[in-house]
CSV table of N, CA and C in Angstrom, one decimal:
chain,number,residue,atom,x,y,z
A,1,MET,N,-4.4,-6.2,-13.4
A,1,MET,CA,-4.9,-5.4,-14.7
A,1,MET,C,-5.9,-6.6,-15.3
A,2,LEU,N,-7.0,-6.1,-15.8
A,2,LEU,CA,-8.0,-7.0,-16.3
A,2,LEU,C,-7.7,-7.2,-17.8
A,3,HIS,N,-8.0,-8.3,-18.0
A,3,HIS,CA,-7.8,-8.9,-19.5
A,3,HIS,C,-8.8,-8.0,-20.4
A,4,PRO,N,-8.3,-7.6,-21.7
A,4,PRO,CA,-9.2,-6.7,-22.6
A,4,PRO,C,-10.5,-7.5,-22.7
A,5,ALA,N,-10.7,-8.8,-22.9
A,5,ALA,CA,-11.9,-9.6,-23.1
A,5,ALA,C,-12.9,-9.7,-21.9
A,6,PHE,N,-12.2,-9.3,-20.7
A,6,PHE,CA,-13.2,-9.5,-19.6
A,6,PHE,C,-14.5,-9.0,-19.7
A,7,PRO,N,-14.7,-7.7,-20.1
A,7,PRO,CA,-16.1,-7.1,-20.1
A,7,PRO,C,-16.9,-7.9,-21.1
A,8,ILE,N,-16.4,-8.4,-22.1
A,8,ILE,CA,-17.4,-9.2,-23.1
A,8,ILE,C,-17.7,-10.6,-22.4
A,9,LEU,N,-16.7,-11.1,-21.9
A,9,LEU,CA,-17.0,-12.5,-21.0
A,9,LEU,C,-17.9,-12.3,-20.0
A,10,LEU,N,-17.9,-11.1,-19.3
A,10,LEU,CA,-18.8,-10.9,-18.2
A,10,LEU,C,-20.2,-10.8,-18.8
A,11,ILE,N,-20.4,-10.1,-19.9
A,11,ILE,CA,-21.8,-9.8,-20.5
A,11,ILE,C,-22.3,-11.2,-21.1
A,12,ALA,N,-21.2,-11.9,-21.6
A,12,ALA,CA,-21.7,-13.3,-22.2
A,12,ALA,C,-22.2,-14.3,-21.1
A,13,VAL,N,-21.6,-14.1,-19.9
A,13,VAL,CA,-22.1,-15.1,-18.7
A,13,VAL,C,-23.4,-14.4,-18.2
A,14,ALA,N,-23.3,-13.1,-18.1
A,14,ALA,CA,-24.5,-12.6,-17.4
A,14,ALA,C,-25.8,-12.5,-18.2
A,15,ALA,N,-25.8,-12.5,-19.6
A,15,ALA,CA,-26.9,-12.2,-20.5
A,15,ALA,C,-27.8,-13.5,-20.2
A,16,PRO,N,-27.3,-14.8,-20.2
A,16,PRO,CA,-28.3,-15.9,-20.1
A,16,PRO,C,-29.0,-15.9,-18.6
A,17,ALA,N,-28.2,-15.5,-17.8
A,17,ALA,CA,-28.8,-15.5,-16.5
A,17,ALA,C,-30.0,-14.5,-16.4
A,18,ALA,N,-29.6,-13.2,-16.9
A,18,ALA,CA,-30.7,-12.3,-17.1
A,18,ALA,C,-32.0,-12.8,-17.7
A,19,ALA,N,-31.6,-13.2,-18.8
A,19,ALA,CA,-32.8,-13.5,-19.8
A,19,ALA,C,-33.7,-14.8,-19.1
A,20,ALA,N,-32.9,-15.5,-18.3
A,20,ALA,CA,-33.7,-16.7,-17.5
A,20,ALA,C,-34.9,-16.1,-16.6
A,21,LEU,N,-34.5,-14.8,-16.0
A,21,LEU,CA,-35.2,-14.0,-15.2
A,21,LEU,C,-36.6,-13.6,-15.7
A,22,GLY,N,-36.8,-13.6,-17.0
A,22,GLY,CA,-37.9,-13.2,-17.8
A,22,GLY,C,-37.8,-11.8,-18.1
A,23,GLY,N,-38.9,-11.3,-18.5
A,23,GLY,CA,-39.1,-10.0,-19.3
A,23,GLY,C,-39.2,-8.8,-18.2
A,24,GLY,N,-38.0,-8.8,-17.5
A,24,GLY,CA,-38.0,-7.5,-16.4
A,24,GLY,C,-37.9,-6.1,-17.1
A,25,ALA,N,-37.5,-5.2,-16.3
A,25,ALA,CA,-37.4,-3.9,-16.7
A,25,ALA,C,-36.2,-3.5,-17.7
A,26,GLY,N,-35.3,-4.6,-17.8
A,26,GLY,CA,-34.1,-4.7,-18.4
A,26,GLY,C,-34.4,-5.0,-20.0
A,27,GLN,N,-35.5,-5.4,-20.2
A,27,GLN,CA,-35.8,-6.0,-21.6
A,27,GLN,C,-36.8,-5.1,-22.4
A,28,ARG,N,-36.5,-4.8,-23.5
A,28,ARG,CA,-37.6,-4.1,-24.4
A,28,ARG,C,-37.5,-4.6,-25.6
A,29,ASP,N,-38.7,-5.0,-26.4
A,29,ASP,CA,-38.5,-5.7,-27.7
A,29,ASP,C,-37.5,-6.9,-28.0
A,30,GLY,N,-37.4,-7.7,-26.8
A,30,GLY,CA,-36.4,-8.7,-26.8
A,30,GLY,C,-34.8,-8.2,-26.8
A,31,THR,N,-34.5,-7.0,-26.6
A,31,THR,CA,-33.2,-6.6,-26.3
A,31,THR,C,-33.0,-6.4,-24.9
A,32,LEU,N,-31.8,-7.0,-24.6
A,32,LEU,CA,-31.4,-7.0,-23.1
A,32,LEU,C,-30.4,-5.8,-22.9
A,33,LEU,N,-30.8,-5.1,-22.0
A,33,LEU,CA,-30.1,-4.0,-21.7
A,33,LEU,C,-29.2,-4.1,-20.2
A,34,ALA,N,-28.0,-3.9,-20.3
A,34,ALA,CA,-27.1,-4.1,-19.1
A,34,ALA,C,-26.1,-3.0,-19.1
A,35,GLN,N,-25.7,-2.8,-17.7
A,35,GLN,CA,-24.8,-1.7,-17.3
A,35,GLN,C,-23.6,-2.5,-16.5
A,36,MET,N,-22.4,-2.0,-17.0
A,36,MET,CA,-21.3,-2.6,-16.2
A,36,MET,C,-20.3,-1.5,-15.8
A,37,THR,N,-20.0,-1.3,-14.5
A,37,THR,CA,-18.9,-0.3,-14.3
A,37,THR,C,-17.6,-1.1,-13.7
A,38,ILE,N,-16.4,-0.7,-14.3
A,38,ILE,CA,-15.3,-1.5,-13.7
A,38,ILE,C,-14.4,-0.3,-13.1
A,39,HIS,N,-14.0,-0.6,-11.8
A,39,HIS,CA,-13.0,0.2,-11.1
A,39,HIS,C,-11.6,-0.4,-11.0
A,40,GLU,N,-10.8,0.5,-11.0
A,40,GLU,CA,-9.1,-0.2,-10.8
A,40,GLU,C,-8.8,0.2,-9.5
A,41,ARG,N,-8.0,-0.6,-8.7
A,41,ARG,CA,-7.5,-0.3,-7.6
A,41,ARG,C,-6.1,-0.8,-7.5
A,42,VAL,N,-5.2,0.1,-7.0
A,42,VAL,CA,-3.8,-0.2,-6.9
A,42,VAL,C,-3.3,-0.4,-5.6
A,43,ILE,N,-3.0,-1.6,-4.9
A,43,ILE,CA,-2.4,-1.6,-3.7
A,43,ILE,C,-1.1,-2.2,-3.7
A,44,ILE,N,-0.1,-1.5,-3.0
A,44,ILE,CA,1.2,-2.2,-2.9
A,44,ILE,C,1.4,-2.7,-1.6
A,45,ARG,N,1.8,-4.1,-1.6
A,45,ARG,CA,2.0,-4.6,-0.2
A,45,ARG,C,3.7,-4.7,-0.2
A,46,LEU,N,4.1,-4.3,1.0
A,46,LEU,CA,5.5,-4.2,1.4
A,46,LEU,C,5.7,-5.3,2.4
A,47,PRO,N,6.7,-6.3,1.8
A,47,PRO,CA,6.9,-7.3,2.8
A,47,PRO,C,7.7,-6.9,4.0
A,48,LEU,N,7.7,-7.5,5.1
A,48,LEU,CA,8.6,-7.2,6.2
A,48,LEU,C,9.9,-7.8,5.9
A,49,MET,N,11.0,-7.2,6.2
A,49,MET,CA,12.3,-7.9,6.0
A,49,MET,C,12.8,-8.2,7.5
A,50,GLY,N,12.8,-9.5,7.6
A,50,GLY,CA,13.4,-9.9,9.1
A,50,GLY,C,14.8,-9.7,9.0
A,51,ALA,N,15.5,-9.8,10.3
A,51,ALA,CA,16.9,-9.4,10.5
A,51,ALA,C,17.7,-10.4,9.7
A,52,ALA,N,17.3,-11.7,9.5
A,52,ALA,CA,18.1,-12.6,8.7
A,52,ALA,C,18.1,-12.3,7.4
A,53,ARG,N,17.0,-11.7,6.7
A,53,ARG,CA,17.1,-11.5,5.4
A,53,ARG,C,17.6,-9.9,5.1
A,54,ALA,N,17.8,-9.1,5.9
A,54,ALA,CA,18.4,-7.9,5.7
A,54,ALA,C,19.7,-7.9,5.3
A,55,ALA,N,20.2,-6.9,4.3
A,55,ALA,CA,21.4,-6.8,3.7
A,55,ALA,C,22.5,-6.2,4.6
A,56,ILE,N,22.2,-6.1,5.8
A,56,ILE,CA,23.2,-5.3,6.8
A,56,ILE,C,23.8,-6.4,7.7
A,57,PRO,N,25.3,-6.8,7.5
A,57,PRO,CA,25.9,-7.8,8.3
A,57,PRO,C,25.8,-7.6,9.6
A,58,ALA,N,25.8,-6.5,10.3
A,58,ALA,CA,25.9,-6.4,11.7
A,58,ALA,C,24.8,-5.3,12.1
A,59,PRO,N,24.3,-5.2,13.2
A,59,PRO,CA,23.3,-4.3,13.6
A,59,PRO,C,23.9,-2.9,13.5
A,60,VAL,N,23.2,-2.0,12.9
A,60,VAL,CA,23.7,-0.6,12.5
A,60,VAL,C,22.7,0.3,13.3
A,61,ARG,N,23.1,1.3,14.2
A,61,ARG,CA,22.4,2.3,14.6
A,61,ARG,C,22.1,3.4,13.7
A,62,TYR,N,21.1,3.9,13.6
A,62,TYR,CA,20.8,4.9,12.8
A,62,TYR,C,20.3,6.3,13.6
A,63,LYS,N,20.7,7.3,13.0
A,63,LYS,CA,19.9,8.6,13.6
A,63,LYS,C,19.2,9.4,12.6
A,64,GLU,N,18.1,9.9,12.9
A,64,GLU,CA,17.2,10.5,12.0
A,64,GLU,C,17.7,12.0,11.7
A,65,LYS,N,17.5,12.1,10.5
A,65,LYS,CA,17.7,13.6,9.8
A,65,LYS,C,16.4,14.0,9.2
A,66,LYS,N,16.3,15.3,8.9
A,66,LYS,CA,15.3,15.7,8.1
A,66,LYS,C,14.9,15.1,7.0
A,67,GLY,N,13.6,14.7,6.8
A,67,GLY,CA,13.3,13.8,5.6
A,67,GLY,C,12.3,14.5,4.4
A,68,PRO,N,12.0,13.9,3.5
A,68,PRO,CA,11.1,14.4,2.4
A,68,PRO,C,9.8,14.5,3.0
A,69,LYS,N,8.9,15.2,2.2
A,69,LYS,CA,7.5,15.2,2.5
A,69,LYS,C,6.7,14.0,1.9
A,70,CYS,N,7.3,13.6,0.7
A,70,CYS,CA,6.7,12.6,-0.2
A,70,CYS,C,7.8,11.7,-0.7
A,71,VAL,N,7.5,10.3,-0.9
A,71,VAL,CA,8.4,9.6,-1.6
A,71,VAL,C,7.5,8.8,-2.7
A,72,ALA,N,8.3,8.5,-3.7
A,72,ALA,CA,7.7,7.7,-4.8
A,72,ALA,C,7.3,6.3,-4.5
A,73,ALA,N,6.2,5.8,-4.8
A,73,ALA,CA,5.8,4.5,-4.2
A,73,ALA,C,6.7,3.5,-5.0
A,74,ALA,N,7.0,3.6,-6.2
A,74,ALA,CA,7.8,2.7,-7.1
A,74,ALA,C,9.3,2.8,-6.5
A,75,ASP,N,9.7,3.5,-5.7
A,75,ASP,CA,10.9,3.3,-5.0
A,75,ASP,C,11.0,2.7,-3.9
A,76,LEU,N,9.9,2.2,-3.2
A,76,LEU,CA,9.9,1.3,-2.0
A,76,LEU,C,10.3,0.0,-2.4
A,77,GLY,N,11.2,-0.5,-1.5
A,77,GLY,CA,11.8,-1.8,-1.7
A,77,GLY,C,11.3,-2.8,-0.6
A,78,GLY,N,11.1,-2.3,0.7
A,78,GLY,CA,10.7,-3.2,1.8
A,78,GLY,C,10.6,-2.3,3.2
A,79,ALA,N,10.3,-2.9,4.1
A,79,ALA,CA,10.0,-2.5,5.4
A,79,ALA,C,10.6,-3.2,6.7
A,80,LEU,N,11.0,-2.6,7.6
A,80,LEU,CA,11.4,-3.1,8.8
A,80,LEU,C,10.6,-2.5,10.0
A,81,ILE,N,10.1,-3.2,11.0
A,81,ILE,CA,9.8,-2.6,12.2
A,81,ILE,C,10.7,-2.7,13.3
A,82,GLN,N,11.3,-1.6,13.6
A,82,GLN,CA,12.5,-1.6,14.7
A,82,GLN,C,12.2,-0.8,15.9
A,83,THR,N,11.4,0.3,15.6
A,83,THR,CA,11.2,1.4,16.6
A,83,THR,C,9.6,1.4,16.8
A,84,PRO,N,9.0,1.5,18.0
A,84,PRO,CA,7.6,1.7,18.3
A,84,PRO,C,7.2,3.0,17.7
A,85,GLY,N,6.1,3.0,17.1
A,85,GLY,CA,5.5,4.0,16.4
A,85,GLY,C,6.0,4.4,15.2
A,86,ALA,N,6.8,3.6,14.5
A,86,ALA,CA,7.6,4.0,13.3
A,86,ALA,C,7.7,2.7,12.4
A,87,VAL,N,7.8,2.9,11.2
A,87,VAL,CA,8.2,1.8,10.1
A,87,VAL,C,9.3,2.4,9.5
A,88,ASP,N,10.6,1.6,9.2
A,88,ASP,CA,11.6,1.8,8.6
A,88,ASP,C,11.4,1.4,7.2
A,89,LEU,N,11.6,2.4,6.1
A,89,LEU,CA,11.4,1.9,4.7
A,89,LEU,C,12.7,1.9,4.0
A,90,VAL,N,12.9,0.8,3.4
A,90,VAL,CA,14.0,0.5,2.7
A,90,VAL,C,13.8,0.7,1.2
A,91,MET,N,14.6,1.8,0.7
A,91,MET,CA,14.4,2.2,-0.5
A,91,MET,C,15.1,1.4,-1.6
A,92,ASN,N,14.6,1.4,-2.9
A,92,ASN,CA,15.5,0.8,-3.9
A,92,ASN,C,16.9,1.5,-3.9
A,93,GLY,N,18.1,0.8,-3.9
A,93,GLY,CA,19.4,1.5,-4.0
A,93,GLY,C,19.8,1.6,-2.4
A,94,GLY,N,19.1,1.1,-1.5
A,94,GLY,CA,19.7,1.1,-0.1
A,94,GLY,C,19.4,2.2,0.9
A,95,LYS,N,18.9,3.4,0.4
A,95,LYS,CA,18.6,4.4,1.2
A,95,LYS,C,17.5,4.1,2.3
A,96,ARG,N,17.5,4.6,3.5
A,96,ARG,CA,16.5,4.3,4.4
A,96,ARG,C,15.8,5.6,4.9
A,97,LEU,N,14.4,5.4,5.1
A,97,LEU,CA,13.6,6.4,5.5
A,97,LEU,C,12.9,5.8,6.7
A,98,ARG,N,12.5,6.6,7.8
A,98,ARG,CA,11.7,6.2,8.8
A,98,ARG,C,10.3,7.0,8.7
A,99,ALA,N,9.1,6.2,8.6
A,99,ALA,CA,7.9,6.9,8.6
A,99,ALA,C,7.4,6.9,10.0
A,100,ARG,N,7.4,8.2,10.6
A,100,ARG,CA,6.7,8.1,11.9
A,100,ARG,C,5.5,8.2,11.8
A,101,LEU,N,4.7,7.5,12.6
A,101,LEU,CA,3.2,7.2,12.7
A,101,LEU,C,2.5,8.3,13.6
A,102,ASP,N,1.2,8.4,13.3
A,102,ASP,CA,0.3,9.3,14.5
A,102,ASP,C,0.5,8.7,15.7
A,103,LYS,N,0.3,9.4,16.8
A,103,LYS,CA,0.5,9.2,18.1
A,103,LYS,C,-0.6,8.2,18.5
A,104,ASP,N,-1.8,8.1,17.9
A,104,ASP,CA,-2.8,7.0,18.4
A,104,ASP,C,-2.6,5.7,17.7
A,105,CYS,N,-1.6,5.3,17.1
A,105,CYS,CA,-1.5,4.1,16.3
A,105,CYS,C,-1.0,3.1,17.3
A,106,GLY,N,-1.5,1.8,17.1
A,106,GLY,CA,-1.1,0.8,18.0
A,106,GLY,C,0.0,0.0,17.6
A,107,PRO,N,0.3,-1.1,18.1
A,107,PRO,CA,1.6,-1.8,17.6
A,107,PRO,C,1.3,-2.5,16.3
A,108,LEU,N,2.5,-2.4,15.5
A,108,LEU,CA,2.5,-2.9,14.2
A,108,LEU,C,3.0,-4.2,14.0
A,109,ASP,N,3.8,-4.6,15.0
A,109,ASP,CA,4.8,-6.0,14.7
A,109,ASP,C,3.9,-7.2,14.9
A,110,TYR,N,2.7,-7.1,15.4
A,110,TYR,CA,1.8,-8.3,15.7
A,110,TYR,C,1.4,-9.1,14.3
A,111,TYR,N,1.1,-8.1,13.3
A,111,TYR,CA,0.6,-8.8,12.0
A,111,TYR,C,2.0,-8.9,11.0
A,112,GLY,N,2.1,-9.8,10.1
A,112,GLY,CA,3.0,-10.0,9.4
A,112,GLY,C,3.1,-9.1,8.1
A,113,GLY,N,2.7,-7.9,8.1
A,113,GLY,CA,2.9,-6.9,7.0
A,113,GLY,C,1.9,-5.9,6.9
A,114,PHE,N,2.0,-5.1,6.0
A,114,PHE,CA,0.9,-3.9,5.9
A,114,PHE,C,0.9,-3.3,4.5
A,115,TYR,N,0.1,-2.5,4.3
A,115,TYR,CA,-0.4,-2.1,2.7
A,115,TYR,C,-0.2,-0.7,2.9
A,116,LEU,N,0.4,-0.2,1.8
A,116,LEU,CA,0.2,1.3,1.5
A,116,LEU,C,-0.6,1.5,0.0
A,117,ARG,N,-1.5,2.4,0.1
A,117,ARG,CA,-2.0,2.7,-1.3
A,117,ARG,C,-1.7,4.2,-1.8
A,118,PRO,N,-0.8,4.1,-2.7
A,118,PRO,CA,-0.3,5.4,-3.2
A,118,PRO,C,-1.4,6.3,-3.7
A,119,ALA,N,-1.4,7.5,-3.7
A,119,ALA,CA,-2.4,8.5,-4.5
A,119,ALA,C,-2.2,8.4,-6.0
A,120,ALA,N,-3.2,9.0,-6.5
A,120,ALA,CA,-2.9,9.0,-8.0
A,120,ALA,C,-1.8,9.6,-8.6
A,121,ASP,N,-1.1,10.4,-7.9
A,121,ASP,CA,0.2,11.0,-8.5
A,121,ASP,C,1.5,10.1,-8.2
A,122,GLY,N,1.2,8.9,-7.5
A,122,GLY,CA,2.3,7.7,-7.4
A,122,GLY,C,3.0,8.1,-6.3
A,123,GLN,N,2.6,9.1,-5.3
A,123,GLN,CA,3.5,9.3,-4.1
A,123,GLN,C,2.8,8.8,-2.9
A,124,VAL,N,3.7,8.7,-2.0
A,124,VAL,CA,3.3,8.3,-0.6
A,124,VAL,C,3.6,9.5,0.4
A,125,CYS,N,2.6,10.3,0.9
A,125,CYS,CA,3.3,11.6,1.6
A,125,CYS,C,2.7,11.6,3.0
A,126,ALA,N,3.5,12.2,3.8
A,126,ALA,CA,3.4,12.3,5.1
A,126,ALA,C,2.1,13.4,5.3
A,127,GLY,N,1.3,13.2,6.3
A,127,GLY,CA,0.3,14.1,6.5
A,127,GLY,C,-0.9,13.8,5.7
A,128,ARG,N,-0.9,12.8,4.6
A,128,ARG,CA,-2.0,12.6,3.8
A,128,ARG,C,-2.2,11.1,3.8
A,129,ASP,N,-1.2,10.2,3.6
A,129,ASP,CA,-1.6,8.8,3.4
A,129,ASP,C,-1.4,7.9,4.8
A,130,VAL,N,-1.9,6.8,4.6
A,130,VAL,CA,-2.1,5.9,5.9
A,130,VAL,C,-1.5,4.5,5.4
A,131,ILE,N,-0.9,3.9,6.6
A,131,ILE,CA,-0.5,2.5,6.5
A,131,ILE,C,-1.7,1.7,6.9
A,132,ARG,N,-2.0,0.6,6.2
A,132,ARG,CA,-3.1,-0.3,6.6
A,132,ARG,C,-2.6,-1.7,7.1
A,133,MET,N,-2.9,-2.0,8.3
A,133,MET,CA,-2.3,-3.3,8.7
A,133,MET,C,-3.2,-4.3,8.3
A,134,ARG,N,-2.8,-5.5,8.3
A,134,ARG,CA,-3.5,-6.8,7.8
A,134,ARG,C,-4.9,-7.0,8.6
A,135,SER,N,-4.9,-6.5,9.7
A,135,SER,CA,-6.0,-6.5,10.8
A,135,SER,C,-7.1,-5.8,10.5
A,136,GLY,N,-6.8,-4.7,9.5
A,136,GLY,CA,-7.9,-3.8,9.1
A,136,GLY,C,-7.7,-2.4,9.7
A,137,ALA,N,-6.8,-2.4,10.8
A,137,ALA,CA,-6.6,-0.9,11.2
A,137,ALA,C,-5.8,-0.1,10.3
A,138,SER,N,-5.5,1.1,10.5
A,138,SER,CA,-4.8,2.0,9.7
A,138,SER,C,-4.2,3.0,10.7
A,139,CYS,N,-2.9,3.6,10.2
A,139,CYS,CA,-2.2,4.7,11.0
A,139,CYS,C,-1.7,5.6,10.0
A,140,GLY,N,-2.0,6.8,10.2
A,140,GLY,CA,-1.5,7.9,9.4
A,140,GLY,C,0.0,8.1,9.5
A,141,ILE,N,0.6,8.4,8.4
A,141,ILE,CA,2.0,8.8,8.5
A,141,ILE,C,2.1,10.2,8.8
A,142,ALA,N,2.8,10.5,9.9
A,142,ALA,CA,3.1,11.9,10.3
A,142,ALA,C,4.1,12.5,9.6
A,143,THR,N,5.4,11.9,9.5
A,143,THR,CA,6.5,12.5,9.0
A,143,THR,C,7.5,11.5,8.5
A,144,PHE,N,8.2,11.8,7.5
A,144,PHE,CA,9.4,11.0,7.1
A,144,PHE,C,10.6,11.5,7.5
A,145,LYS,N,11.4,10.6,8.0
A,145,LYS,CA,12.9,11.1,8.4
A,145,LYS,C,13.9,10.2,7.7
A,146,THR,N,15.0,10.9,7.3
A,146,THR,CA,16.0,10.2,6.5
A,146,THR,C,16.8,9.3,7.6
A,147,LEU,N,17.2,8.4,7.5
A,147,LEU,CA,18.2,7.6,8.4
A,147,LEU,C,19.5,7.5,7.9
A,148,VAL,N,20.5,7.8,8.7
A,148,VAL,CA,21.9,7.8,8.4
A,148,VAL,C,22.7,7.1,9.5
A,149,PRO,N,23.7,6.2,9.2
A,149,PRO,CA,24.4,5.5,10.3
A,149,PRO,C,25.1,6.5,11.2
A,150,ALA,N,24.8,6.2,12.4
A,150,ALA,CA,25.5,6.9,13.5
A,150,ALA,C,26.8,6.6,13.7
A,151,LYS,N,27.7,7.5,13.9
A,151,LYS,CA,29.0,7.3,13.9
A,151,LYS,C,29.7,7.1,15.5
């Protein structure tokens, strides 16, 4: 989030530099004209949770059940890569979801993390959103599956 005084500081820093360039198209009668556009971007970085940091005392096998179409980005707590072509999402409160990725997605475990950019609605949705790797590659989320412990 930008500090409220940032636009004023930016103009104060840019004005002397622009004035030093001389009377270009930006000056009329000694008045300096300037334009500034500020864009805001929100990116949520999900840390990978290693087996030593996971809250599960012993390996647990999960089975997939039908999952939601979208999840609230604010509910995401962490992620594990345990299955090829999928990312297991640990939600706040301990619930787990599996994000099945598009078939043309390469391996994810080589890089130490990935990014999700939620849409303006604050949701991450299957069929719409993508997971971006630190390498620059991206994979679409095909479906979400709810994970429940296998008995």
